[in-house]
């Protein structure tokens, strides 16, 4: 199933409206996040990938127009998607706001577990399924003490994955831990990790 916003059914797949995006962008600016890769957040993504055994892990901050992976772990797993010109798309630090599943987590304000995205019509048509071959997702919101959702921590795989309750508990606890670290860094100027 391809994402096609021109189809009436495709409208169901659109990213939900995010009324907090302008305030989030201001808060991320105050924290100095979402503009540059952060080696400490890359290390955090590496740790998250190790904890879950996932080939890809991200610390994702979302503003009004895009997602920015300030922390990113990319493994050497063969990518299943090959374009007509013979190239394989590569996930970088930025992603359009309507791609992926993290914007849904941000608006929902709770974790999302998709063991096989193709089992869910609402998510199976997301552009990352066709463009990057993403088949499973596990993500949790980063909610700070002001109640603002800053972004997410997430892991993805190109194969269906039975994340189960252990995966859900892991992603939620790592999100809470990262928020505490970010707030400590803000308050004290301490290093993130």
PDB file of C-alpha atoms in Angstrom:
ATOM      1  CA  UNK A   1       0.000   0.000   0.000  1.00  0.00           C
ATOM      2  CA  UNK A   2       1.450   3.361  -0.973  1.00  0.00           C
ATOM      3  CA  UNK A   3       0.869   6.669   0.720  1.00  0.00           C
ATOM      4  CA  UNK A   4      -1.230   8.789  -1.622  1.00  0.00           C
ATOM      5  CA  UNK A   5      -2.697  11.971  -0.131  1.00  0.00           C
ATOM      6  CA  UNK A   6      -4.748  12.554  -3.295  1.00  0.00           C
ATOM      7  CA  UNK A   7      -6.804   9.408  -2.653  1.00  0.00           C
ATOM      8  CA  UNK A   8      -9.756   9.799  -0.280  1.00  0.00           C
ATOM      9  CA  UNK A   9      -8.546   6.795   1.742  1.00  0.00           C
ATOM     10  CA  UNK A  10      -5.080   8.361   1.845  1.00  0.00           C
ATOM     11  CA  UNK A  11      -6.447  11.192   3.937  1.00  0.00           C
ATOM     12  CA  UNK A  12      -6.858   8.755   6.807  1.00  0.00           C
ATOM     13  CA  UNK A  13      -3.107   8.247   6.761  1.00  0.00           C
ATOM     14  CA  UNK A  14      -2.184  11.898   7.145  1.00  0.00           C
ATOM     15  CA  UNK A  15      -0.180  12.952  10.152  1.00  0.00           C
ATOM     16  CA  UNK A  16      -2.495  14.266  12.867  1.00  0.00           C
ATOM     17  CA  UNK A  17      -2.707  17.997  13.505  1.00  0.00           C
ATOM     18  CA  UNK A  18      -0.129  19.121  16.047  1.00  0.00           C
ATOM     19  CA  UNK A  19      -1.300  22.293  17.784  1.00  0.00           C
ATOM     20  CA  UNK A  20       1.703  22.318  20.127  1.00  0.00           C
ATOM     21  CA  UNK A  21       4.282  22.480  17.307  1.00  0.00           C
ATOM     22  CA  UNK A  22       5.010  26.254  17.549  1.00  0.00           C
ATOM     23  CA  UNK A  23       5.428  26.103  21.336  1.00  0.00           C
ATOM     24  CA  UNK A  24       7.538  22.941  20.981  1.00  0.00           C
ATOM     25  CA  UNK A  25       9.836  24.655  18.469  1.00  0.00           C
ATOM     26  CA  UNK A  26      10.361  27.526  20.931  1.00  0.00           C
ATOM     27  CA  UNK A  27      11.049  25.105  23.810  1.00  0.00           C
ATOM     28  CA  UNK A  28      13.511  23.084  21.709  1.00  0.00           C
ATOM     29  CA  UNK A  29      15.280  26.338  20.855  1.00  0.00           C
ATOM     30  CA  UNK A  30      15.549  27.219  24.565  1.00  0.00           C
ATOM     31  CA  UNK A  31      17.071  23.804  25.216  1.00  0.00           C
ATOM     32  CA  UNK A  32      19.450  24.075  22.259  1.00  0.00           C
ATOM     33  CA  UNK A  33      18.004  20.950  20.653  1.00  0.00           C
ATOM     34  CA  UNK A  34      16.791  20.071  17.149  1.00  0.00           C
ATOM     35  CA  UNK A  35      19.355  22.034  15.198  1.00  0.00           C
ATOM     36  CA  UNK A  36      22.547  19.981  15.368  1.00  0.00           C
ATOM     37  CA  UNK A  37      23.487  16.349  15.896  1.00  0.00           C
ATOM     38  CA  UNK A  38      24.501  15.748  19.488  1.00  0.00           C
ATOM     39  CA  UNK A  39      27.227  13.140  20.130  1.00  0.00           C
ATOM     40  CA  UNK A  40      25.715  12.413  23.559  1.00  0.00           C
ATOM     41  CA  UNK A  41      22.328  11.759  21.939  1.00  0.00           C
ATOM     42  CA  UNK A  42      23.991   9.583  19.286  1.00  0.00           C
ATOM     43  CA  UNK A  43      25.459   7.558  22.154  1.00  0.00           C
ATOM     44  CA  UNK A  44      22.009   7.401  23.728  1.00  0.00           C
ATOM     45  CA  UNK A  45      20.555   6.088  20.442  1.00  0.00           C
ATOM     46  CA  UNK A  46      23.375   3.510  20.293  1.00  0.00           C
ATOM     47  CA  UNK A  47      22.470   2.420  23.827  1.00  0.00           C
ATOM     48  CA  UNK A  48      18.775   2.180  22.920  1.00  0.00           C
ATOM     49  CA  UNK A  49      19.576   0.044  19.861  1.00  0.00           C
ATOM     50  CA  UNK A  50      21.681  -2.236  22.032  1.00  0.00           C
ATOM     51  CA  UNK A  51      18.942  -2.545  24.676  1.00  0.00           C
ATOM     52  CA  UNK A  52      16.281  -3.489  22.130  1.00  0.00           C
ATOM     53  CA  UNK A  53      18.378  -5.289  19.524  1.00  0.00           C
ATOM     54  CA  UNK A  54      16.969  -2.948  16.867  1.00  0.00           C
ATOM     55  CA  UNK A  55      19.038  -1.950  13.826  1.00  0.00           C
ATOM     56  CA  UNK A  56      17.874   1.689  13.963  1.00  0.00           C
ATOM     57  CA  UNK A  57      17.309   3.979  16.944  1.00  0.00           C
ATOM     58  CA  UNK A  58      16.591   7.681  17.121  1.00  0.00           C
ATOM     59  CA  UNK A  59      16.209  10.589  19.503  1.00  0.00           C
ATOM     60  CA  UNK A  60      13.785  12.632  17.458  1.00  0.00           C
ATOM     61  CA  UNK A  61      12.755  16.264  17.969  1.00  0.00           C
ATOM     62  CA  UNK A  62       9.786  17.496  15.947  1.00  0.00           C
ATOM     63  CA  UNK A  63       8.947  21.064  15.027  1.00  0.00           C
ATOM     64  CA  UNK A  64       6.320  22.537  12.727  1.00  0.00           C
ATOM     65  CA  UNK A  65       7.807  21.262   9.483  1.00  0.00           C
ATOM     66  CA  UNK A  66      10.256  18.460  10.093  1.00  0.00           C
ATOM     67  CA  UNK A  67      11.672  15.793  12.315  1.00  0.00           C
ATOM     68  CA  UNK A  68      15.300  16.067  13.373  1.00  0.00           C
ATOM     69  CA  UNK A  69      17.235  13.062  14.641  1.00  0.00           C
ATOM     70  CA  UNK A  70      19.627  14.708  17.100  1.00  0.00           C
ATOM     71  CA  UNK A  71      20.550  11.187  18.191  1.00  0.00           C
ATOM     72  CA  UNK A  72      20.822   8.518  15.502  1.00  0.00           C
ATOM     73  CA  UNK A  73      21.963   4.897  15.336  1.00  0.00           C
ATOM     74  CA  UNK A  74      22.083   3.274  11.901  1.00  0.00           C
ATOM     75  CA  UNK A  75      23.283  -0.293  11.563  1.00  0.00           C
ATOM     76  CA  UNK A  76      24.560  -2.014   8.455  1.00  0.00           C
ATOM     77  CA  UNK A  77      21.408  -4.073   7.988  1.00  0.00           C
ATOM     78  CA  UNK A  78      20.778  -4.550   4.255  1.00  0.00           C
ATOM     79  CA  UNK A  79      18.061  -2.165   3.149  1.00  0.00           C
ATOM     80  CA  UNK A  80      15.240  -3.964   1.333  1.00  0.00           C
ATOM     81  CA  UNK A  81      14.224  -1.039  -0.873  1.00  0.00           C
ATOM     82  CA  UNK A  82      15.934  -0.397  -4.192  1.00  0.00           C
ATOM     83  CA  UNK A  83      14.680   2.447  -6.385  1.00  0.00           C
ATOM     84  CA  UNK A  84      14.199   2.168 -10.151  1.00  0.00           C
ATOM     85  CA  UNK A  85      17.559   3.902 -10.676  1.00  0.00           C
ATOM     86  CA  UNK A  86      19.298   1.182  -8.613  1.00  0.00           C
ATOM     87  CA  UNK A  87      19.954   3.377  -5.561  1.00  0.00           C
ATOM     88  CA  UNK A  88      18.903   2.599  -2.030  1.00  0.00           C
ATOM     89  CA  UNK A  89      17.434   5.414   0.084  1.00  0.00           C
ATOM     90  CA  UNK A  90      19.425   6.252   3.183  1.00  0.00           C
ATOM     91  CA  UNK A  91      17.905   7.643   6.327  1.00  0.00           C
ATOM     92  CA  UNK A  92      19.578  10.894   7.325  1.00  0.00           C
ATOM     93  CA  UNK A  93      19.189  13.358  10.195  1.00  0.00           C
ATOM     94  CA  UNK A  94      16.016  14.989   8.861  1.00  0.00           C
ATOM     95  CA  UNK A  95      12.680  13.589   7.810  1.00  0.00           C
ATOM     96  CA  UNK A  96       9.538  15.327   6.610  1.00  0.00           C
ATOM     97  CA  UNK A  97       6.971  15.775   9.341  1.00  0.00           C
ATOM     98  CA  UNK A  98       4.428  13.601   7.528  1.00  0.00           C
ATOM     99  CA  UNK A  99       6.846  10.655   7.267  1.00  0.00           C
ATOM    100  CA  UNK A 100       7.198   8.045   9.956  1.00  0.00           C
ATOM    101  CA  UNK A 101       5.323   7.332  13.128  1.00  0.00           C
ATOM    102  CA  UNK A 102       6.884   9.679  15.686  1.00  0.00           C
ATOM    103  CA  UNK A 103       4.505  12.567  14.888  1.00  0.00           C
ATOM    104  CA  UNK A 104       1.644  10.252  15.891  1.00  0.00           C
ATOM    105  CA  UNK A 105       3.381   9.510  19.209  1.00  0.00           C
ATOM    106  CA  UNK A 106       3.851  13.234  19.857  1.00  0.00           C
ATOM    107  CA  UNK A 107       0.179  14.060  19.261  1.00  0.00           C
ATOM    108  CA  UNK A 108      -1.061  10.955  21.133  1.00  0.00           C
ATOM    109  CA  UNK A 109       1.299  11.719  24.035  1.00  0.00           C
ATOM    110  CA  UNK A 110       1.817   8.017  24.641  1.00  0.00           C
ATOM    111  CA  UNK A 111       3.937   5.143  23.401  1.00  0.00           C
ATOM    112  CA  UNK A 112       3.176   3.369  20.139  1.00  0.00           C
ATOM    113  CA  UNK A 113       3.986  -0.257  19.402  1.00  0.00           C
ATOM    114  CA  UNK A 114       3.703  -1.481  15.804  1.00  0.00           C
ATOM    115  CA  UNK A 115       5.020  -5.025  15.581  1.00  0.00           C
ATOM    116  CA  UNK A 116       4.187  -5.130  11.858  1.00  0.00           C
ATOM    117  CA  UNK A 117       3.144  -1.788  10.398  1.00  0.00           C
ATOM    118  CA  UNK A 118       1.476  -3.600   7.500  1.00  0.00           C
ATOM    119  CA  UNK A 119      -1.120  -4.961   9.945  1.00  0.00           C
ATOM    120  CA  UNK A 120      -2.441  -1.415  10.453  1.00  0.00           C
ATOM    121  CA  UNK A 121      -3.968   0.296   7.399  1.00  0.00           C
ATOM    122  CA  UNK A 122      -3.521   3.703   9.025  1.00  0.00           C
ATOM    123  CA  UNK A 123       0.252   3.158   9.270  1.00  0.00           C
ATOM    124  CA  UNK A 124       0.982   0.740   6.404  1.00  0.00           C
ATOM    125  CA  UNK A 125       0.641   3.544   3.868  1.00  0.00           C
ATOM    126  CA  UNK A 126       3.169   5.807   5.546  1.00  0.00           C
ATOM    127  CA  UNK A 127       5.953   6.914   3.179  1.00  0.00           C
ATOM    128  CA  UNK A 128       8.710   5.298   5.284  1.00  0.00           C
ATOM    129  CA  UNK A 129       7.249   1.869   4.577  1.00  0.00           C
ATOM    130  CA  UNK A 130       7.765   2.229   0.826  1.00  0.00           C
ATOM    131  CA  UNK A 131      10.821   4.506   0.872  1.00  0.00           C
ATOM    132  CA  UNK A 132      12.898   2.808   3.570  1.00  0.00           C
ATOM    133  CA  UNK A 133      11.279  -0.586   4.034  1.00  0.00           C
ATOM    134  CA  UNK A 134      10.329   0.047   7.665  1.00  0.00           C
ATOM    135  CA  UNK A 135       8.192  -2.826   8.985  1.00  0.00           C
ATOM    136  CA  UNK A 136       8.136  -2.348  12.755  1.00  0.00           C
ATOM    137  CA  UNK A 137       8.230   0.598  15.141  1.00  0.00           C
ATOM    138  CA  UNK A 138       8.464   1.182  18.871  1.00  0.00           C
ATOM    139  CA  UNK A 139       8.433   4.740  20.199  1.00  0.00           C
ATOM    140  CA  UNK A 140       7.656   6.795  23.294  1.00  0.00           C
ATOM    141  CA  UNK A 141       7.182  10.531  23.830  1.00  0.00           C
ATOM    142  CA  UNK A 142       9.710  12.750  25.586  1.00  0.00           C
ATOM    143  CA  UNK A 143       7.450  14.739  27.932  1.00  0.00           C
ATOM    144  CA  UNK A 144       9.256  17.313  30.064  1.00  0.00           C
ATOM    145  CA  UNK A 145       8.211  18.664  33.461  1.00  0.00           C
ATOM    146  CA  UNK A 146       6.306  21.534  31.797  1.00  0.00           C
ATOM    147  CA  UNK A 147       4.064  18.968  30.091  1.00  0.00           C
ATOM    148  CA  UNK A 148       5.565  19.692  26.659  1.00  0.00           C
ATOM    149  CA  UNK A 149       6.198  16.767  24.326  1.00  0.00           C
ATOM    150  CA  UNK A 150       9.658  17.540  22.952  1.00  0.00           C
ATOM    151  CA  UNK A 151       9.843  14.579  20.596  1.00  0.00           C
ATOM    152  CA  UNK A 152      10.398  10.851  20.878  1.00  0.00           C
ATOM    153  CA  UNK A 153      12.818   8.047  21.381  1.00  0.00           C
ATOM    154  CA  UNK A 154      12.171   5.218  18.961  1.00  0.00           C
ATOM    155  CA  UNK A 155      13.535   2.092  17.369  1.00  0.00           C
ATOM    156  CA  UNK A 156      12.598   0.642  13.991  1.00  0.00           C
ATOM    157  CA  UNK A 157      13.339  -2.480  12.012  1.00  0.00           C
ATOM    158  CA  UNK A 158      12.990  -3.596   8.401  1.00  0.00           C
ATOM    159  CA  UNK A 159      11.426  -6.847   9.642  1.00  0.00           C
ATOM    160  CA  UNK A 160       8.315  -7.384  11.776  1.00  0.00           C
ATOM    161  CA  UNK A 161       9.301  -7.562  15.457  1.00  0.00           C
ATOM    162  CA  UNK A 162       7.423  -8.872  18.481  1.00  0.00           C
ATOM    163  CA  UNK A 163       8.337  -5.971  20.813  1.00  0.00           C
ATOM    164  CA  UNK A 164       5.851  -7.133  23.460  1.00  0.00           C
ATOM    165  CA  UNK A 165       5.550  -5.748  26.965  1.00  0.00           C
ATOM    166  CA  UNK A 166       9.327  -5.830  27.585  1.00  0.00           C
ATOM    167  CA  UNK A 167       9.886  -3.596  24.559  1.00  0.00           C
ATOM    168  CA  UNK A 168       7.144  -1.215  25.642  1.00  0.00           C
ATOM    169  CA  UNK A 169       8.543  -0.976  29.169  1.00  0.00           C
ATOM    170  CA  UNK A 170      12.064  -0.426  27.816  1.00  0.00           C
ATOM    171  CA  UNK A 171      11.078   2.385  25.446  1.00  0.00           C
ATOM    172  CA  UNK A 172       8.973   4.135  28.097  1.00  0.00           C
ATOM    173  CA  UNK A 173      11.700   3.935  30.744  1.00  0.00           C
ATOM    174  CA  UNK A 174      14.389   5.155  28.336  1.00  0.00           C
ATOM    175  CA  UNK A 175      12.170   8.100  27.373  1.00  0.00           C
ATOM    176  CA  UNK A 176      11.692   9.044  31.043  1.00  0.00           C
ATOM    177  CA  UNK A 177      15.424   8.660  31.683  1.00  0.00           C
ATOM    178  CA  UNK A 178      16.349  10.857  28.722  1.00  0.00           C
ATOM    179  CA  UNK A 179      13.916  13.609  29.766  1.00  0.00           C
ATOM    180  CA  UNK A 180      15.460  13.613  33.251  1.00  0.00           C
ATOM    181  CA  UNK A 181      18.929  13.916  31.687  1.00  0.00           C
ATOM    182  CA  UNK A 182      17.845  16.745  29.377  1.00  0.00           C
ATOM    183  CA  UNK A 183      16.293  18.660  32.265  1.00  0.00           C
ATOM    184  CA  UNK A 184      19.358  18.099  34.438  1.00  0.00           C
ATOM    185  CA  UNK A 185      21.503  19.421  31.598  1.00  0.00           C
ATOM    186  CA  UNK A 186      19.256  22.467  31.325  1.00  0.00           C
ATOM    187  CA  UNK A 187      19.287  23.154  35.067  1.00  0.00           C
ATOM    188  CA  UNK A 188      22.924  22.406  35.839  1.00  0.00           C
ATOM    189  CA  UNK A 189      24.802  22.537  32.592  1.00  0.00           C
ATOM    190  CA  UNK A 190      25.871  18.934  33.189  1.00  0.00           C
ATOM    191  CA  UNK A 191      26.826  16.706  30.268  1.00  0.00           C
ATOM    192  CA  UNK A 192      23.944  14.641  28.916  1.00  0.00           C
ATOM    193  CA  UNK A 193      25.547  11.254  29.482  1.00  0.00           C
TER     194      UNK A 193
END
